[in-house]
XYZ file of C-alpha atoms in Angstrom:
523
model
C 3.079 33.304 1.371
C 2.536 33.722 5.383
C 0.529 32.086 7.089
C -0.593 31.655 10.738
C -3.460 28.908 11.768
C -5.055 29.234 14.899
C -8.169 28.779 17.443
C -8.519 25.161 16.527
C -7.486 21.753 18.536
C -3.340 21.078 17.386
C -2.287 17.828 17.087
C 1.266 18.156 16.682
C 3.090 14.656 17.632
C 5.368 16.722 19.306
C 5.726 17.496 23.432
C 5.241 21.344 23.210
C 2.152 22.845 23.959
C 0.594 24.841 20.195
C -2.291 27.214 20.091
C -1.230 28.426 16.706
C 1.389 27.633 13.821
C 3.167 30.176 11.603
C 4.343 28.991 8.439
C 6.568 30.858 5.417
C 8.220 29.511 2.120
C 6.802 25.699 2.955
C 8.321 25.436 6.178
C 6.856 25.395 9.544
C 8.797 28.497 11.548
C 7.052 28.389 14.818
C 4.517 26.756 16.851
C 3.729 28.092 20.266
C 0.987 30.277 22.145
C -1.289 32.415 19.873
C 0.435 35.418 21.877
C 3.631 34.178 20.520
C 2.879 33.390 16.874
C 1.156 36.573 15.902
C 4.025 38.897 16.635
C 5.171 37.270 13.011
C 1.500 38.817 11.452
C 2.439 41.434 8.890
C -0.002 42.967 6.080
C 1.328 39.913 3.924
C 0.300 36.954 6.542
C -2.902 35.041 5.667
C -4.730 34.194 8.950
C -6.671 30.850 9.314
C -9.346 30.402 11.789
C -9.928 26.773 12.104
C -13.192 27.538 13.791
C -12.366 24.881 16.435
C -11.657 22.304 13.466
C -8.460 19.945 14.527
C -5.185 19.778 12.216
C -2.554 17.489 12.441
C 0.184 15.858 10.498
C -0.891 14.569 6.807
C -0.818 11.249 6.421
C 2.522 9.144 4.499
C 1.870 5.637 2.811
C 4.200 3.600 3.560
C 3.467 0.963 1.025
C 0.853 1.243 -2.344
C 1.213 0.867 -5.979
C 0.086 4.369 -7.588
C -0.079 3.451 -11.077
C -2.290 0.535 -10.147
C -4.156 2.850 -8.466
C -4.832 5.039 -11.072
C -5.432 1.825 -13.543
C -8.569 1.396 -11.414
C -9.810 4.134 -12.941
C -9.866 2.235 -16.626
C -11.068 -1.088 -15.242
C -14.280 -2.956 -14.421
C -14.437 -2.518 -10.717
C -15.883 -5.962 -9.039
C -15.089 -5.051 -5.673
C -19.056 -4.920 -4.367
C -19.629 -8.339 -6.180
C -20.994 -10.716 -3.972
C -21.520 -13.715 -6.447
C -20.644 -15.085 -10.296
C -24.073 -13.452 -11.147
C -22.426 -10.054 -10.073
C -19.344 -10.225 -11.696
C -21.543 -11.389 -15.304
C -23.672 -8.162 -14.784
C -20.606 -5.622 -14.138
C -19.134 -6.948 -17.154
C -21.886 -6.835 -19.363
C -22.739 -3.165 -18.543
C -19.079 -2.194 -18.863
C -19.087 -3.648 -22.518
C -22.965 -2.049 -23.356
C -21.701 1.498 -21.464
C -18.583 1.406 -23.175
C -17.063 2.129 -27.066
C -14.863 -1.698 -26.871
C -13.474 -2.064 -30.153
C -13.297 -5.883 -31.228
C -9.341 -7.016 -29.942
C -9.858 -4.285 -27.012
C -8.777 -5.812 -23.694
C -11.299 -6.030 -21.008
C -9.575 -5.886 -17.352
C -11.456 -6.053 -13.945
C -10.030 -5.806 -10.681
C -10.978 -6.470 -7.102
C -12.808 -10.046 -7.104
C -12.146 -11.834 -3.882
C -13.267 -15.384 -3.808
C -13.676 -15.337 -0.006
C -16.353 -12.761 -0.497
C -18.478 -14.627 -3.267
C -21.361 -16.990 -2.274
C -19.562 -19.846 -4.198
C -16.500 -19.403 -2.333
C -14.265 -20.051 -5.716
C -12.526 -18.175 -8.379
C -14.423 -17.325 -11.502
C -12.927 -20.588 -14.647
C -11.912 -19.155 -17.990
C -15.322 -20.816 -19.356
C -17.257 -18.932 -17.926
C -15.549 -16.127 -18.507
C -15.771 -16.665 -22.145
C -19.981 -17.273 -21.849
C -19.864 -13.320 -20.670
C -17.311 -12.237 -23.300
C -15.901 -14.695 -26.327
C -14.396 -12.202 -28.300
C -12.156 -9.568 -26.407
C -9.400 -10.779 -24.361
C -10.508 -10.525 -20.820
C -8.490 -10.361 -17.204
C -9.828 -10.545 -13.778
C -7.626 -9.331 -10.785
C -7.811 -10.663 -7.687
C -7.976 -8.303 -4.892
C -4.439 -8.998 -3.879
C -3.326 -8.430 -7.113
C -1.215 -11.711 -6.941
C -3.663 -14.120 -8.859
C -5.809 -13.461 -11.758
C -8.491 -15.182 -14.095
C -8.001 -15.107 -17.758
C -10.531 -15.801 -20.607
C -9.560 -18.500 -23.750
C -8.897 -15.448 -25.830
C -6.479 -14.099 -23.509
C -4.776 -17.102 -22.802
C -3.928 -17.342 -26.581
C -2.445 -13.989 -27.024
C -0.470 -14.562 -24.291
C 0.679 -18.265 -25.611
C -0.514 -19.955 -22.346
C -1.391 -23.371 -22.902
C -1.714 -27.042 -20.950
C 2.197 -27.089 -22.120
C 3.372 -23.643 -20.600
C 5.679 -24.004 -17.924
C 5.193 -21.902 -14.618
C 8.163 -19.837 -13.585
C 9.498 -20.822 -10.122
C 6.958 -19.322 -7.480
C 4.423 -19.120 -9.785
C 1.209 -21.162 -10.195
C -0.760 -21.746 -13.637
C -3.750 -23.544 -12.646
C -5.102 -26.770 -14.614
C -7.992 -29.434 -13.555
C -8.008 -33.101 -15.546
C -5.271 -31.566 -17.821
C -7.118 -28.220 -19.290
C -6.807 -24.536 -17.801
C -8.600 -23.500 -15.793
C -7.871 -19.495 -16.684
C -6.333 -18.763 -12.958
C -2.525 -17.708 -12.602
C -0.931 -17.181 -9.416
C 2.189 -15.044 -8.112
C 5.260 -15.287 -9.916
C 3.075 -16.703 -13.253
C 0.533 -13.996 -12.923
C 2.816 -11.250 -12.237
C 5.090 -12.526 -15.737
C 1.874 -12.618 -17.946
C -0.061 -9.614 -17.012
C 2.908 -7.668 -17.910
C 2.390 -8.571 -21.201
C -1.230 -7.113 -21.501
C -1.227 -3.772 -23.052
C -1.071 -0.622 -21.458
C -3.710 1.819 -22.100
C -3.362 5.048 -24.222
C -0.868 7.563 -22.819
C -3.734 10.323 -22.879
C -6.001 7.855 -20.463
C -3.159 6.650 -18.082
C -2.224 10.326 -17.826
C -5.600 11.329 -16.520
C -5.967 8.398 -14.545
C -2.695 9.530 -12.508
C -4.198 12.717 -11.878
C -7.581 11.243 -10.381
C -5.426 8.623 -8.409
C -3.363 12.061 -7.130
C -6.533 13.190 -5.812
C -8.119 9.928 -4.362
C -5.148 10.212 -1.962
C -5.417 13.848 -1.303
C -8.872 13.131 -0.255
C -7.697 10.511 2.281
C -5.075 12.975 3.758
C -1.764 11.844 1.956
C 0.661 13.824 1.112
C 3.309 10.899 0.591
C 2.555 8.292 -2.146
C 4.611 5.094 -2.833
C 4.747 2.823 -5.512
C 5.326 -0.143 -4.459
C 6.877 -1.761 -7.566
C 8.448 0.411 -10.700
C 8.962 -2.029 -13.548
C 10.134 -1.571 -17.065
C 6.183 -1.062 -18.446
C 5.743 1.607 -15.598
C 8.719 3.573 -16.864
C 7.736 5.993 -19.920
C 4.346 6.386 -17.333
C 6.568 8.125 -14.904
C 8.264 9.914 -17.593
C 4.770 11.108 -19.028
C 3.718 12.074 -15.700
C 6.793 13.999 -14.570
C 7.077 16.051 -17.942
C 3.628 17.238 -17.358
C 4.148 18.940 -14.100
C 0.882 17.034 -13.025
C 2.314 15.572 -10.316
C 1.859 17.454 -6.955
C 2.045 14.968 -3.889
C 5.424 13.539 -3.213
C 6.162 10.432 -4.541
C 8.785 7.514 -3.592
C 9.156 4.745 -6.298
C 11.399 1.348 -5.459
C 12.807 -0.575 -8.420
C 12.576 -4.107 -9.644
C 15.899 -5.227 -9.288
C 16.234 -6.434 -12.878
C 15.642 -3.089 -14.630
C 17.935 -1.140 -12.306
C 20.163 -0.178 -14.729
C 17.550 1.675 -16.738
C 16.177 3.162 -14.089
C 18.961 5.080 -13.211
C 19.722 6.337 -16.460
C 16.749 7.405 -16.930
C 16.116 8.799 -13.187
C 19.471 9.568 -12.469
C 18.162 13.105 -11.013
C 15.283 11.390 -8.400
C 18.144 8.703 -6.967
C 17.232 8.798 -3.227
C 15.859 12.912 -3.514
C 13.139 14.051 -4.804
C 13.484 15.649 -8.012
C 10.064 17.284 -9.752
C 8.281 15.762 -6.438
C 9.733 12.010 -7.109
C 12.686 10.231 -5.754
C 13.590 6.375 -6.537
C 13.534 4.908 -2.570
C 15.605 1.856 -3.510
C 14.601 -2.239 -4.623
C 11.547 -4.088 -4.106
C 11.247 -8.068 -3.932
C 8.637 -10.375 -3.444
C 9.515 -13.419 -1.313
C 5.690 -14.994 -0.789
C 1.764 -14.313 -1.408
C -1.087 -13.569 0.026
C -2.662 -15.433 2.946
C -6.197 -15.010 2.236
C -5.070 -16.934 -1.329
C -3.251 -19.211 0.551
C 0.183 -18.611 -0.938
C 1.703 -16.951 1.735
C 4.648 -19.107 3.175
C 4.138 -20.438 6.400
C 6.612 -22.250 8.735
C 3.539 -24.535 9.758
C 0.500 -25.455 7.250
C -2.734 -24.207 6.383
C -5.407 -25.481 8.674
C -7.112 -28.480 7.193
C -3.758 -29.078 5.422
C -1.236 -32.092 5.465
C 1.881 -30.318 4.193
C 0.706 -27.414 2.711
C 2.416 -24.266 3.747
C 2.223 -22.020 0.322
C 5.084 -21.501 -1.656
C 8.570 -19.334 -1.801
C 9.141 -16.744 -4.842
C 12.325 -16.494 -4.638
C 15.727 -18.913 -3.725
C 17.728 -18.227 -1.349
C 20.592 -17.641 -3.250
C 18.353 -14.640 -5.375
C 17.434 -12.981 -2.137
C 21.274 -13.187 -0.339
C 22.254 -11.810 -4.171
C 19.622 -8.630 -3.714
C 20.543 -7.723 -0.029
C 24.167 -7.795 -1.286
C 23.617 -5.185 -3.949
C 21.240 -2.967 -1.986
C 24.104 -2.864 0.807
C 27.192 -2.252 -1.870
C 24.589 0.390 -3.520
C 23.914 1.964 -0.132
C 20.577 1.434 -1.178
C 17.083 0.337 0.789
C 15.133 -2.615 0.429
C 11.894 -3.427 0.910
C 10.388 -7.232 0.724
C 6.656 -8.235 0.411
C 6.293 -11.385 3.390
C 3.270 -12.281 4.384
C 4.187 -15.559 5.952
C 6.335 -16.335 9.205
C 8.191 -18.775 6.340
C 9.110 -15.640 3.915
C 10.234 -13.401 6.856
C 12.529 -16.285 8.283
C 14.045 -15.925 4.675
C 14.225 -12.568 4.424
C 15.295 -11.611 7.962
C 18.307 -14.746 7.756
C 19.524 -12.743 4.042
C 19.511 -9.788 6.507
C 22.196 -11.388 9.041
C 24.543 -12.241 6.734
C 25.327 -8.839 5.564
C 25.147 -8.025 9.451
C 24.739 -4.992 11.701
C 25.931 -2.906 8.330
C 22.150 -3.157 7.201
C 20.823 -1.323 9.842
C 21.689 2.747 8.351
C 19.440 0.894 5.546
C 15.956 0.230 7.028
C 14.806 -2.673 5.844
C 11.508 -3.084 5.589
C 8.856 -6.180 5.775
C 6.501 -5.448 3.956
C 2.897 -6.486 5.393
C 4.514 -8.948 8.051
C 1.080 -10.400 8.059
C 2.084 -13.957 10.228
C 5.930 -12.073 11.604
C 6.386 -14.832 14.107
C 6.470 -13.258 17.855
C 9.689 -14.994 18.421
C 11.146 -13.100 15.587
C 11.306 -9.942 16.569
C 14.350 -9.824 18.365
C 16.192 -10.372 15.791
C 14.081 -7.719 13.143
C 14.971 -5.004 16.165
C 18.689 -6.185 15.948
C 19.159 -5.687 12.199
C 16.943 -2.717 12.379
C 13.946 -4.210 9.714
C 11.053 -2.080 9.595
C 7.963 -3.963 9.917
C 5.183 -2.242 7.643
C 1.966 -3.916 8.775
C -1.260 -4.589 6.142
C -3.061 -4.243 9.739
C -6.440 -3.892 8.109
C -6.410 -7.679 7.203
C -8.552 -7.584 11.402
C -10.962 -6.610 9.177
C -11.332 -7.292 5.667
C -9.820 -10.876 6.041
C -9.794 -11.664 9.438
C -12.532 -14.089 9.117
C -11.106 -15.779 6.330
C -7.644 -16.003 8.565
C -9.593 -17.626 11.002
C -11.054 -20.444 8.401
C -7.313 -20.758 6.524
C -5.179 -20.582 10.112
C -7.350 -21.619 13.402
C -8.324 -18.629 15.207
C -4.975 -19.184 17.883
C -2.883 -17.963 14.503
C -5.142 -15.845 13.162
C -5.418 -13.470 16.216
C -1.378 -13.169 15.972
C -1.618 -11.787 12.622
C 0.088 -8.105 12.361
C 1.629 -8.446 15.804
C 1.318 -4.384 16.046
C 1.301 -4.432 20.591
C 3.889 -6.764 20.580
C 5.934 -4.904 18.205
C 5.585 -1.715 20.052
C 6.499 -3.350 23.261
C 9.835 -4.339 21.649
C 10.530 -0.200 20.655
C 10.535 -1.575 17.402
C 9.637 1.379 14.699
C 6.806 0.081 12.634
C 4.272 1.144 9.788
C 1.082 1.075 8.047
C -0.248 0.370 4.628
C -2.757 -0.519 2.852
C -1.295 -2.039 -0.517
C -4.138 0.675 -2.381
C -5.460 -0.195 -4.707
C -5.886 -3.916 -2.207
C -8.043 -1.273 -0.306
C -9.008 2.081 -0.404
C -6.171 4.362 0.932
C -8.195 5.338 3.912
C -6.037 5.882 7.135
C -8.665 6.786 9.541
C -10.056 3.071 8.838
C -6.423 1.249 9.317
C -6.129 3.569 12.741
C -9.393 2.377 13.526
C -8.314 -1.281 13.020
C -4.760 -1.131 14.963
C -6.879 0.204 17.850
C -10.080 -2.129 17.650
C -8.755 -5.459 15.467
C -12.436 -6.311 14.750
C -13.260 -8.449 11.753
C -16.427 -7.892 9.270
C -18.073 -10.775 11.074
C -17.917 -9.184 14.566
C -15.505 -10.863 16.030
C -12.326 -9.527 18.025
C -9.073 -11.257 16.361
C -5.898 -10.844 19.114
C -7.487 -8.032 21.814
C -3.882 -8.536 23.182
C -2.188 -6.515 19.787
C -4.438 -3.932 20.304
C -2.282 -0.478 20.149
C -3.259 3.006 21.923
C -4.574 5.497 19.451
C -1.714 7.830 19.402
C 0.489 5.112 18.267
C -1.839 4.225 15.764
C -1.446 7.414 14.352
C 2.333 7.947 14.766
C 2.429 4.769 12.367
C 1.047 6.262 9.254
C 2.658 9.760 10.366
C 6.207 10.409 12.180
C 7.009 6.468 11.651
C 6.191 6.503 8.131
C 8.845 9.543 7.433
C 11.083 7.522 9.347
C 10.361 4.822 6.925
C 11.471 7.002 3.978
C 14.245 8.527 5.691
C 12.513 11.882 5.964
C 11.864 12.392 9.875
C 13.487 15.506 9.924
C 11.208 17.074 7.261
C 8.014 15.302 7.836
C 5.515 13.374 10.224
C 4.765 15.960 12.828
C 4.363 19.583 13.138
C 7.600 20.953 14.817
C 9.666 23.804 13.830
C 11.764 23.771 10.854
C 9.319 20.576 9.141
C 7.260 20.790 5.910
C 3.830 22.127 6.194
C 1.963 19.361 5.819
C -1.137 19.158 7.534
C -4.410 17.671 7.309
C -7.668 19.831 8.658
C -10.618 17.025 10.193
C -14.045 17.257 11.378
C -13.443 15.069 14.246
C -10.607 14.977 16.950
C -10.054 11.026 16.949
C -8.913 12.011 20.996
C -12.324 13.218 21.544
C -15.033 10.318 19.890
C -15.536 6.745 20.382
C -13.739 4.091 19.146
C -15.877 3.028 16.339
C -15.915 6.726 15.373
C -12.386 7.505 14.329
C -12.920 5.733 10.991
C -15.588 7.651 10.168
C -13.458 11.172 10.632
C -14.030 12.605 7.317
C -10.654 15.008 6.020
C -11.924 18.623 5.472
C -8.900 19.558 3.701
C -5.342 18.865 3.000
C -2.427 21.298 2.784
C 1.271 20.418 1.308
C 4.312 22.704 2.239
C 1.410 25.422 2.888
C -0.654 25.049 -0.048
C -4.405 23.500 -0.084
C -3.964 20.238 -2.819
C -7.777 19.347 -1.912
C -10.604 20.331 -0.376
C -14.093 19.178 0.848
């Protein structure tokens, strides 16, 4: 199919001057002066009028975790609690709305304790007033902590006596559980909780496909493929459902069977997946206070959170990824965990570079770091909407001089550094008009401006989730702007963020969104 768009506003990411765009067999053939572009018009072009609509680039994430995503679909969402008396309502009306067969698990996502008027997590015994006689899991919003009920703690064999895996946290008070796991302990046990039906999980992808469509992406990543996500991806793939592209990085441990079984999707896309390369985690989450810090937590002796992983494990991983020729990306959200992951980097040297390594978040990436993440060529990819959904609770955890440093974006840029955004979906929605909006205004939910100083211009903001992110994956040649011989990947908007206020670009609402030429969603 031909097709030519034209008489709308272009925004290409690209120096030459476009009044319209000719595209055939996925690819973008010309750009260039409407004069120009319809000498290609035949009787089997399809010609657009945008009406005076703007199109640009479609959007790439650079960092999410799609099957998670599409678990949110199954799961009690508790994201608009404000209180315990919230989360006991939600829960009840999920178990009265719902067909919950006796040993059915019951899993919720998206409590923050920040956000509730108690300002504490939810205990296992209260959890068990709501629901005795189903296993039941809360999620924290970070996804690296969770609450778990009596019953759940006994099908899982978690008692007083069960030992914590290194980096990991199982919570007790005067000897008894208290129901709340942490990083390397929660990630271990949840595992463990069954998956649901292949049917459900199958349709849940498919909704999750769309959710992202209708934020402009065209480019999905998840974040994490372990051994339980495996025979998802094989579902998924073998029913042809999956239509956005899709880059999946390993856990290191189940390499092996990944590429057996993925052997095809090894660093190209094969049926719209490819396998990107490893994923580790090296800290957690600030706003749980187990991110590692090189200094401690405000109101805090010696606190600074905790590592996930030694040295020695971390040195081991880079190793492999360079032998493999492979890329690596590593969840940091402390100054601490990128020190660690940044000195792993310099020992395999200037060799790493061809790799892109990539921080992932780089919440607290020290200023006086960044020399050194340019030299090795590390990829910062920046959880910059933490300005606003935690910046307030930065300020309480870190004093406001650290908090305004968090995701250093202006400094960044000033060092040419390449850099990214994210937002960790299903943390957040995947909404990129909002993270734009918070690189350019770093405003928290309370009001307040957190580091005016890393404030970025708008067009970078948008390069990062565009041109930067293909970089990211390798595929800035194919995707991220609308030049000649690129995929047609374009999203059409109501709004031309160049041409509203400030507080308006995150209200920009995507009209439709088009994949190498064909519409995947549509308002």
């Amino acid at each position: 199919m031909k097709k030519i768009y034209y008489n709308g506003k272009f925004i290409t990411l690209e120096p030459e001057e476009c009044e319209a765009i000719f595209i055939q067999d996925k690819i973008i053939k010309k750009v260039g002066s409407k004069q120009d572009i319809f000498a290609f018009q035949d009787k089997d072009t399809q010609i657009i009028d945008l009406k005076g609509k703007t199109i640009m680039p479609s959007f790439i994430d650079s960092h999410s975790h799609f099957i998670a995503v599409a678990n949110g679909f199954l799961q009690v969402s508790l994201k608009e609690c404000s209180n315990m008396k919230d989360i006991e309502i939600k829960l009840q009306e999920f178990m009265s709305q719902n067909k919950i067969g006796e040993h059915d698990w019951i899993m919720a996502s998206g409590y923050d304790q920040n956000q509730l008027q108690e300002k504490e997590h939810i205990t296992k015994d209260r959890l068990d007033k709501i629901i005795e006689n189903n296993p039941v899991v809360l999620k924290h919003t970070s996804e690296h902590a969770g609450v778990f009920n009596t019953k759940a703690l006994e099908i899982l064999g978690i008692t007083s006596k069960t030992l914590a895996p290194a980096g990991g946290k199982i919570e007790q008070k005067e000897g008894e559980l208290t129901g709340l796991l942490e990083e390397n302990a929660f990630i271990e046990y949840i595992k463990k909780v069954p998956m649901p039906d292949e049917k459900a999980l199958l349709n849940a992808c498919i909704k999750a496909q769309q959710k992202y469509l209708s934020y402009g992406i065209t480019t999905i990543q998840e974040g994490m493929l372990t051994k339980e996500l495996i025979p998802i991806y094989q579902d998924l793939l073998e029913s042809q459902e999956l239509k956005v592209d899709l880059v999946a990085y390993m856990d290191m441990k189940i390499k092996e069977s990944v590429k057996k079984i993925f052997a095809k999707h090894m660093k190209s896309y094969e049926k719209n997946m490819k396998i990107g390369g490893y994923k580790i985690f090296l800290d957690g989450s600030p706003q749980l206070k187990t991110a590692w810090l090189r200094k401690p937590y405000k109101e805090e002796k010696i606190y600074c959170g905790y590592p996930t992983m030694t040295d020695e494990q971390i040195e081991k991983a880079i190793e492999e990824t360079k032998k493999e020729n492979m890329q690596i990306l590593a969840h940091c959200n402390g100054d601490k965990a990128a020190e660690q992951f940044i000195h792993a980097i310099k020992k395999e040297g200037k060799a790493m570079i061809p790799l892109r390594p990539v921080i992932i978040h780089a919440q607290l990436l020290g200023l006086d770091q960044l020399e050194e993440v340019k030299e090795y060529g590390i990829i910062p990819s920046f959880f910059v909407a933490h300005t606003y959904y935690w910046g307030d609770v930065h300020i309480e955890n870190l004093g406001i001089e650290r908090a305004r440093k968090i995701s250093p974006v202006n400094s960044t840029l000033k060092q040419e550094i390449p850099f990214t955004f994210h937002q960790d979906a299903p943390v957040i929605e995947p909404n990129m008009f909002e993270t734009i909006w918070c690189a350019v205004k770093r405003k928290t939910k309370n009001g307040k401006i957190l580091g005016e100083e890393e404030r970025i211009p708008l067009i970078e903001a948008i390069k990062a989730v565009t041109i930067n992110a293909a970089y990211q994956y390798f595929e800035e040649n194919e995707k991220g702007s609308i030049k000649e011989g690129k995929l047609a990947n374009f999203i059409i908007i109501d709004k031309n963020p160049f041409e509203v206020e400030t507080d308006e670009i995150k209200n920009i609402q995507i009209l439709e969104t088009i994949k190498e030429g064909e519409t995947l969603w549509k308002n």
